[in-house]
Short mmCIF file of C-alpha atoms in Angstrom, two decimals:
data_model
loop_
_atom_site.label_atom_id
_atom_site.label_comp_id
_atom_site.label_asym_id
_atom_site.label_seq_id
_atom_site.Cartn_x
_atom_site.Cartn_y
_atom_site.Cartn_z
CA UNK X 1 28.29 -59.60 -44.15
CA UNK X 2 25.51 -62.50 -44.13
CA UNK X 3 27.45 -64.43 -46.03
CA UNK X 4 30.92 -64.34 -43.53
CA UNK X 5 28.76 -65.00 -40.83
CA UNK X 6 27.20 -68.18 -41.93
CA UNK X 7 30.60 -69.41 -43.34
CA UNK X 8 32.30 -68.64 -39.45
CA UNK X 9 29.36 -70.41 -38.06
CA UNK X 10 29.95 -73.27 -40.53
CA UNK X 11 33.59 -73.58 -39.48
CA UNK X 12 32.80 -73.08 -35.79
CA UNK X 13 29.71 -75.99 -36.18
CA UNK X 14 32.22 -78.63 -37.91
CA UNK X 15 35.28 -78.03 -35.49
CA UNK X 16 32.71 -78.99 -32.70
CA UNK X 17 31.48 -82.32 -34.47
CA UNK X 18 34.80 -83.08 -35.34
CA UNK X 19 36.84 -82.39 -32.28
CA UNK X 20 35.57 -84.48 -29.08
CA UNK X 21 35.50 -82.74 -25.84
CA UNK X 22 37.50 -84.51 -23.04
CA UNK X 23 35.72 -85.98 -20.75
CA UNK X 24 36.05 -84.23 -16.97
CA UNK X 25 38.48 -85.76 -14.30
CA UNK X 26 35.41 -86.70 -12.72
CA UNK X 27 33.20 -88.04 -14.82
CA UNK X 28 33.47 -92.23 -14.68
CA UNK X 29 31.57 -95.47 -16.56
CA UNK X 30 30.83 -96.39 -12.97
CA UNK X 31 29.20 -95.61 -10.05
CA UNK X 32 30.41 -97.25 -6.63
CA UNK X 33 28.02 -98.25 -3.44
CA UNK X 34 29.64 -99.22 -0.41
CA UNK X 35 26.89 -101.19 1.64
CA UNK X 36 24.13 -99.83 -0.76
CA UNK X 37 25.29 -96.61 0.22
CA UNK X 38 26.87 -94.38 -3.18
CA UNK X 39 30.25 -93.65 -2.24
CA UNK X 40 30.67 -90.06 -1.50
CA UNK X 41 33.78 -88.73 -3.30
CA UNK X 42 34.99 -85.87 -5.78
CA UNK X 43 37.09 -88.36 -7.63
CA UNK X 44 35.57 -90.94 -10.08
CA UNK X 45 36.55 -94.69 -10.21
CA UNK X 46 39.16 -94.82 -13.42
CA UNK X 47 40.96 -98.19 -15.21
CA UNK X 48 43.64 -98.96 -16.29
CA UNK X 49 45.58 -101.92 -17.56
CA UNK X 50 42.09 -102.94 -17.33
CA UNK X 51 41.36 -102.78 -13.82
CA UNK X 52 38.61 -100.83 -12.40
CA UNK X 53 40.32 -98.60 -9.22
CA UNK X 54 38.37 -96.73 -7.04
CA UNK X 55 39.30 -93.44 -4.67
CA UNK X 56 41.00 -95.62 -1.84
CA UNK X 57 40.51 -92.74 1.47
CA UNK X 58 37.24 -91.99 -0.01
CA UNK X 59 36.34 -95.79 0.20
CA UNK X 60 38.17 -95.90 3.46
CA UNK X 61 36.67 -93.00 5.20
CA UNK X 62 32.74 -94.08 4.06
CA UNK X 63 34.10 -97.54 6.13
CA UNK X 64 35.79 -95.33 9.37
CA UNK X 65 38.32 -97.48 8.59
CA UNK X 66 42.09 -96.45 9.97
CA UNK X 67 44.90 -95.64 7.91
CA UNK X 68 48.12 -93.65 8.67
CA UNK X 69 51.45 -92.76 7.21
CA UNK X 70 54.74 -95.14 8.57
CA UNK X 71 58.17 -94.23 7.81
CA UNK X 72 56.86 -93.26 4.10
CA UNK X 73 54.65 -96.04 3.55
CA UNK X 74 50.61 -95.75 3.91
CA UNK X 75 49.37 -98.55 6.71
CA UNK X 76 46.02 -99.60 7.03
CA UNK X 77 44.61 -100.80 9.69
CA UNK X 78 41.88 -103.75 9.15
CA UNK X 79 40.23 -105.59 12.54
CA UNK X 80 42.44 -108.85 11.47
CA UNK X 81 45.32 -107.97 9.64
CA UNK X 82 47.81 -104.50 9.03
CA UNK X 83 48.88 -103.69 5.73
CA UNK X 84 52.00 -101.83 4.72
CA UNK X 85 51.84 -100.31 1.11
CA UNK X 86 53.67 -97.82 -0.72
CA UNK X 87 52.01 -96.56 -3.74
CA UNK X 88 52.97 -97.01 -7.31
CA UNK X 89 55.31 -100.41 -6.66
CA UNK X 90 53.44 -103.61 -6.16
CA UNK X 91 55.25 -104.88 -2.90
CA UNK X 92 53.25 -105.33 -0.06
CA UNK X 93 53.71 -106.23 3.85
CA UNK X 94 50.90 -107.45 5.84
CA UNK X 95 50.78 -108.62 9.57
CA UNK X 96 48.32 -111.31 10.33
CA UNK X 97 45.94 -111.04 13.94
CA UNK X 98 49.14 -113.35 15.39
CA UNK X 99 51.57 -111.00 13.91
CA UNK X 100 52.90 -113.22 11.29
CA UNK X 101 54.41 -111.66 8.52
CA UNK X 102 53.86 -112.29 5.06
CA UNK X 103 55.66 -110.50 1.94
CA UNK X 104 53.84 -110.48 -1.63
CA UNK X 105 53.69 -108.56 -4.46
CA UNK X 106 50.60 -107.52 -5.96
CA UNK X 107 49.31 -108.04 -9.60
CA UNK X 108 47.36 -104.61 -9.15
CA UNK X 109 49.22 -102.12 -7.33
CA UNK X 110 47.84 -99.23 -5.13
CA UNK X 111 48.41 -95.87 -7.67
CA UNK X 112 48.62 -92.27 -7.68
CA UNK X 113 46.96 -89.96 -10.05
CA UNK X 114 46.85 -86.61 -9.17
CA UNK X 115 47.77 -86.62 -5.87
CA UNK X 116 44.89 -89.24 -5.38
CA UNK X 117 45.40 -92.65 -4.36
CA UNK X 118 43.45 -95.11 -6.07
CA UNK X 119 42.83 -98.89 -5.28
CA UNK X 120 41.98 -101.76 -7.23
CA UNK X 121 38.68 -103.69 -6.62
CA UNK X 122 40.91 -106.67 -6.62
CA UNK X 123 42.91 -105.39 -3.82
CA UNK X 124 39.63 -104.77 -1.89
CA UNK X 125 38.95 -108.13 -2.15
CA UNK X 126 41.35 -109.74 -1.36
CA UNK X 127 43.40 -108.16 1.13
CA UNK X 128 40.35 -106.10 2.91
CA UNK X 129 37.75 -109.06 3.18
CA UNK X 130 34.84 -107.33 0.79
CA UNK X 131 32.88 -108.59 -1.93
CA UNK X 132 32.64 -106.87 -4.99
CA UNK X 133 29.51 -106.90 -7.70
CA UNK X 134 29.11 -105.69 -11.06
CA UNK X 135 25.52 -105.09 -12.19
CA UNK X 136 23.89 -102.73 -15.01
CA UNK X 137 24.58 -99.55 -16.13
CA UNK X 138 28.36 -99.59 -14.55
CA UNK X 139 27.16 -99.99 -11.10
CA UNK X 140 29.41 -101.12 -8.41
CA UNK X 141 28.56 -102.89 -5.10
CA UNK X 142 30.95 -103.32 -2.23
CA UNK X 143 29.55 -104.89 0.67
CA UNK X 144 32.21 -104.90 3.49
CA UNK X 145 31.94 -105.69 7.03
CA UNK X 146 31.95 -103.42 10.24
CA UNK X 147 35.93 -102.33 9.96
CA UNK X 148 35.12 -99.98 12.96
CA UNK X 149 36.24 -102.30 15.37
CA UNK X 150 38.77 -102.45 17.89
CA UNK X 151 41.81 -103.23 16.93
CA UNK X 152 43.91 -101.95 19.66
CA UNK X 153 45.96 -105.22 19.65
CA UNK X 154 47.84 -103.20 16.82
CA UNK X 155 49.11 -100.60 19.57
CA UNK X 156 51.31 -102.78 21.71
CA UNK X 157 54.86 -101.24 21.79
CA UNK X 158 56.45 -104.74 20.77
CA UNK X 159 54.00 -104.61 17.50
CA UNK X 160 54.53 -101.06 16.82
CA UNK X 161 58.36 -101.52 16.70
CA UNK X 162 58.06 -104.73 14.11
CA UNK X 163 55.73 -102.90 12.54
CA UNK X 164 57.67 -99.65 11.96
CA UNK X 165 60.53 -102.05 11.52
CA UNK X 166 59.14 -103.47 8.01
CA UNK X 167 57.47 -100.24 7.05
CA UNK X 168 60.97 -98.90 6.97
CA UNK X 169 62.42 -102.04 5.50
CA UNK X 170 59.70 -101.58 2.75
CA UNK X 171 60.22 -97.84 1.71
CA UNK X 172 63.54 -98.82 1.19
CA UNK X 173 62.88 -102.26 -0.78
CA UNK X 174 60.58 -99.53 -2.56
CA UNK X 175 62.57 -96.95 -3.68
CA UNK X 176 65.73 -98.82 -4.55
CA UNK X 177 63.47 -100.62 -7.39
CA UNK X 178 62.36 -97.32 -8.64
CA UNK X 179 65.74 -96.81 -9.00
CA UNK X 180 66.95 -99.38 -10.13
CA UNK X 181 64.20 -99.92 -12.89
CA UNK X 182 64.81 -95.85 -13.85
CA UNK X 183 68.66 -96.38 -14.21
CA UNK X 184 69.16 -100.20 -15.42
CA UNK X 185 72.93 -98.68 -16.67
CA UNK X 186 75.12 -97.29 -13.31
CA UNK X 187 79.18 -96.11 -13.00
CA UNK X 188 80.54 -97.32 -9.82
CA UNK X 189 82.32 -94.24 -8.03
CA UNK X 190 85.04 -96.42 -6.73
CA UNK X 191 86.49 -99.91 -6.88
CA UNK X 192 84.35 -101.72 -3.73
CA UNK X 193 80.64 -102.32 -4.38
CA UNK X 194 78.83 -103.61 -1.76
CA UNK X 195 81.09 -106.40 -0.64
CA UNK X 196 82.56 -106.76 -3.93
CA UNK X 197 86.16 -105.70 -5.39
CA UNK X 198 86.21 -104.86 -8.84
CA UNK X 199 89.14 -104.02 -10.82
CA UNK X 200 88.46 -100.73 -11.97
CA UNK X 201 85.86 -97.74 -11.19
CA UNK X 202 84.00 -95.93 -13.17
CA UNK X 203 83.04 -98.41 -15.62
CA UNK X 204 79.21 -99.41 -16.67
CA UNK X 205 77.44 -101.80 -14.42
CA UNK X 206 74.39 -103.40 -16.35
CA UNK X 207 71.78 -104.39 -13.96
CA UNK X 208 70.54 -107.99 -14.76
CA UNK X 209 67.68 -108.58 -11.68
CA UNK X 210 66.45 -106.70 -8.53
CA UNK X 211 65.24 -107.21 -5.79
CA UNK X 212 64.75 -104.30 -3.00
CA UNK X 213 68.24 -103.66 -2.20
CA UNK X 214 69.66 -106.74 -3.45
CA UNK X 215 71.03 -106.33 -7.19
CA UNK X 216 72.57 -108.44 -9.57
CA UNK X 217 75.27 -106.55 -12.26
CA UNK X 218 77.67 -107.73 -15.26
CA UNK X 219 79.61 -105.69 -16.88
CA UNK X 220 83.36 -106.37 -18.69
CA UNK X 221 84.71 -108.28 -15.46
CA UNK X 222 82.24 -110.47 -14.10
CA UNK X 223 78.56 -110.81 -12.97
CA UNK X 224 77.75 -110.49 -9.30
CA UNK X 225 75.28 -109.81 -7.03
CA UNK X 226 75.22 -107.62 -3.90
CA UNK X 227 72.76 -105.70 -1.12
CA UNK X 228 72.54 -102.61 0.07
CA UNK X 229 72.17 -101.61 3.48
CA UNK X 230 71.14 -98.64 3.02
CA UNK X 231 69.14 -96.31 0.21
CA UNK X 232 72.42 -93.65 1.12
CA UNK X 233 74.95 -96.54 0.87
CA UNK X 234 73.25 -97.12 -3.22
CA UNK X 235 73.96 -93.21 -3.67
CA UNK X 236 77.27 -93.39 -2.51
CA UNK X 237 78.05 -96.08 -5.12
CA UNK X 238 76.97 -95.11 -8.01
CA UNK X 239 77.42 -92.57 -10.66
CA UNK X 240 74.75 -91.83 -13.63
CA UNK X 241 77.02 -91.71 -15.95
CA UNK X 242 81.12 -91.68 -16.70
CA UNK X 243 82.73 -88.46 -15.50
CA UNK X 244 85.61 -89.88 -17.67
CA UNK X 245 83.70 -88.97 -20.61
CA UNK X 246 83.64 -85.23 -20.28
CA UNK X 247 87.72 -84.89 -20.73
CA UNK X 248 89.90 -85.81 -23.66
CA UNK X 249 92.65 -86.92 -21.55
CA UNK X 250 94.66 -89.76 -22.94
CA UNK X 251 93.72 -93.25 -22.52
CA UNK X 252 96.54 -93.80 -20.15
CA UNK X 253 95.51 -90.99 -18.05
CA UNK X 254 92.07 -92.73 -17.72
CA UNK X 255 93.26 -96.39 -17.37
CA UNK X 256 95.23 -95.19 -14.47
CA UNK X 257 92.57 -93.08 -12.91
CA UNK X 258 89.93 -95.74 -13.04
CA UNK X 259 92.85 -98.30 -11.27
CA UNK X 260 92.76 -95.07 -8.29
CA UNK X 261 96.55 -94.10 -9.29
CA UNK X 262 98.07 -91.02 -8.99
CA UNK X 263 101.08 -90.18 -11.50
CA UNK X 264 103.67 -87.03 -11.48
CA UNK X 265 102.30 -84.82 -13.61
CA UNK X 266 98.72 -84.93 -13.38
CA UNK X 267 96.63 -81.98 -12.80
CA UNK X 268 93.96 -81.82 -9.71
CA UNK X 269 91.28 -82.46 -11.57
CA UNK X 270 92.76 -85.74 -12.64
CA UNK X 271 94.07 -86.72 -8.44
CA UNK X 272 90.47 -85.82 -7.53
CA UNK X 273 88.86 -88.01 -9.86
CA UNK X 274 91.60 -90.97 -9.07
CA UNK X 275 92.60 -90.38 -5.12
CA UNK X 276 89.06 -88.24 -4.37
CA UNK X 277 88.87 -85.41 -2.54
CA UNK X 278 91.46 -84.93 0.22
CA UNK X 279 91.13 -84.67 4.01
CA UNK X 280 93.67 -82.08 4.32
CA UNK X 281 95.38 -79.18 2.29
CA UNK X 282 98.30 -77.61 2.94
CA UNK X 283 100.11 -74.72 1.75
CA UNK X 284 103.22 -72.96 1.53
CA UNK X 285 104.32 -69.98 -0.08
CA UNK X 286 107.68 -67.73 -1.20
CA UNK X 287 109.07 -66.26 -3.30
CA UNK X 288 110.70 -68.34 -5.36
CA UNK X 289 108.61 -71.67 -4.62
CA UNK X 290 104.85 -72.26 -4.11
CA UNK X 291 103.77 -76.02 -2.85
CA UNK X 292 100.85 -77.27 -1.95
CA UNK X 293 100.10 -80.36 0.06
CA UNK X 294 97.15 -83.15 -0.38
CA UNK X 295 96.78 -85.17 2.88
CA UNK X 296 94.92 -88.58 2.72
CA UNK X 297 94.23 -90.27 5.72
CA UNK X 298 92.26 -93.87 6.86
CA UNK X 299 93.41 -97.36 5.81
CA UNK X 300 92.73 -96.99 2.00
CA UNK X 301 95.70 -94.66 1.90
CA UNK X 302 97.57 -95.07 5.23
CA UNK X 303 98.47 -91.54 5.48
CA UNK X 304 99.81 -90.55 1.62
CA UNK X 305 100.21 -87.29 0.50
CA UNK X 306 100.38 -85.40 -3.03
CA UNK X 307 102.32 -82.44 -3.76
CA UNK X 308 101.27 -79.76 -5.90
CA UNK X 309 103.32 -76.76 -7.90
CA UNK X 310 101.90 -73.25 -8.78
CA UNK X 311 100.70 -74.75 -11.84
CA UNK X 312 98.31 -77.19 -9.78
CA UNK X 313 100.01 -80.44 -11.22
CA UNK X 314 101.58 -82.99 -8.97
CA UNK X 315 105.31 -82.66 -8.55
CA UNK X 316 105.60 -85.74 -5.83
CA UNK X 317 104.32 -88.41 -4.03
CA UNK X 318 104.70 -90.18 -0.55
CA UNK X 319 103.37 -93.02 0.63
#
């Protein structure tokens, strides 16, 4: 019984030596002093890409320095300038004390790490005016100026609306990059992209270069480039992938669906995918005969119609 014991405790002792521990969320190779003050916070300065970031509200907070959401994008206030971030992409909008706006992109951008925003020590420096010192033992030393100060000149309605203005323009510069960088291969739903007519739709779109909402594509036809208005314009352009692919229709069928035409006998399915979605059904019933009528309106079609027979395949069209 001795003997099992020691041999468990054996096993037990060498996982332990063997097997580091992980280190705590919290714990941190540095230790941050704002004014010569430690900074109070629960989260621990952490690199990456080899940058040193530390807790950005706790850093703001220790500073009563102002920050807000705007239209999905943080904004911090600072006595001569306002900044307009949005985490986790490196573009940046700031406003100078005459209003002048500048665009940049940062080498260091603000992150997100478990639901904590963290901020490069290069960003402190040189967007919020403080000086940053590394001495012994991992110590830290901010030393910032009095960012309590008034800075009502930020309030004027005429300031708030350009301000709001390029916080919006900014989400949306934003989040079309993430998208574009998560999905570099798009299908566009029909033949018009942006301001560009392409022969056929649903057919890949390679991205080449982006830019907010301004993107440049090749694929079979041509290269071109074209922007957005609108984050629900990009969704209403592009597919993910090639609904073509999930059917084993002939290559005729899908030559003439990608070109938007509609053929006597195709099923639904197929005038769907070609024509879209109609903006009015009819139906009539007896019994001998059952039709059904597809109503497309607007300039695209001028008023065309499909007809359908109980078998849901198209019998006739009128243009």
């Amino acid at each position: 019984m001795k003997s099992r014991f020691s041999f468990v405790f054996f096993i037990v002792l060498l996982i332990t030596i063997l097997v580091p521990v992980s280190a705590s969320a919290n714990e941190s190779d540095y230790t941050v002093y704002i004014n010569d003050k430690q900074l109070k916070t629960e989260n621990a300065p952490i690199t990456r890409d080899n940058a040193i970031y530390v807790p950005l509200w706790s850093v703001l907070g220790q500073l009563n320095m102002s920050a807000e959401d705007n239209n999905g994008v943080l904004k911090i206030n600072h006595p001569y300038r306002i900044l307009l971030i949005k985490s986790d992409q490196n573009m940046m909008t700031y406003f100078g004390r005459g209003m002048d706006e500048h665009n940049t992109r940062l080498d260091y951008p603000i992150i997100s790490q478990d639901y904590v925003l963290y901020a490069p020590l290069t960003f402190l420096s040189e967007y919020l005016n403080m000086q940053i010192a590394y001495g012994e033992n991992g110590r830290i030393d901010i030393t910032a100026g009095d960012f309590s100060k008034d800075i009502s000149w930020t309030t004027l309605s005429k300031n708030k609306y350009t301000i709001d203005t390029a916080a919006k323009k900014l989400y949306q510069d934003s989040v079309a990059e993430s998208f574009w960088s998560n999905n570099p291969v798009l299908w566009n739903k029909n033949k018009l992209v942006g301001n560009v007519t392409l022969q056929e739709k649903y057919v890949q779109q390679t991205i080449v270069s982006y830019s907010g909402l301004t993107v440049t594509f090749v694929n079979s036809e041509k290269q071109y480039t074209v922007t957005f208005n609108s984050l629900e314009t990009i969704a209403n352009t592009f597919l993910l992938s090639d609904p073509l692919d999930n059917f084993t229709w002939s290559k005729d069928i899908k030559t003439l669906i990608r070109q938007g035409y509609a053929r006597i006998g195709m099923t639904q399915e197929m005038a769907i995918l070609s024509w879209g979605v109609p903006d009015d059904v009819n139906k009539s019933a007896s019994k001998y005969l059952y039709s059904e009528q597809w109503v497309y309106k607007g300039s695209k079609f001028n008023n065309s119609y499909l007809y359908f027979d109980e078998t849901g395949k198209i019998t006739s069209i009128q243009n």
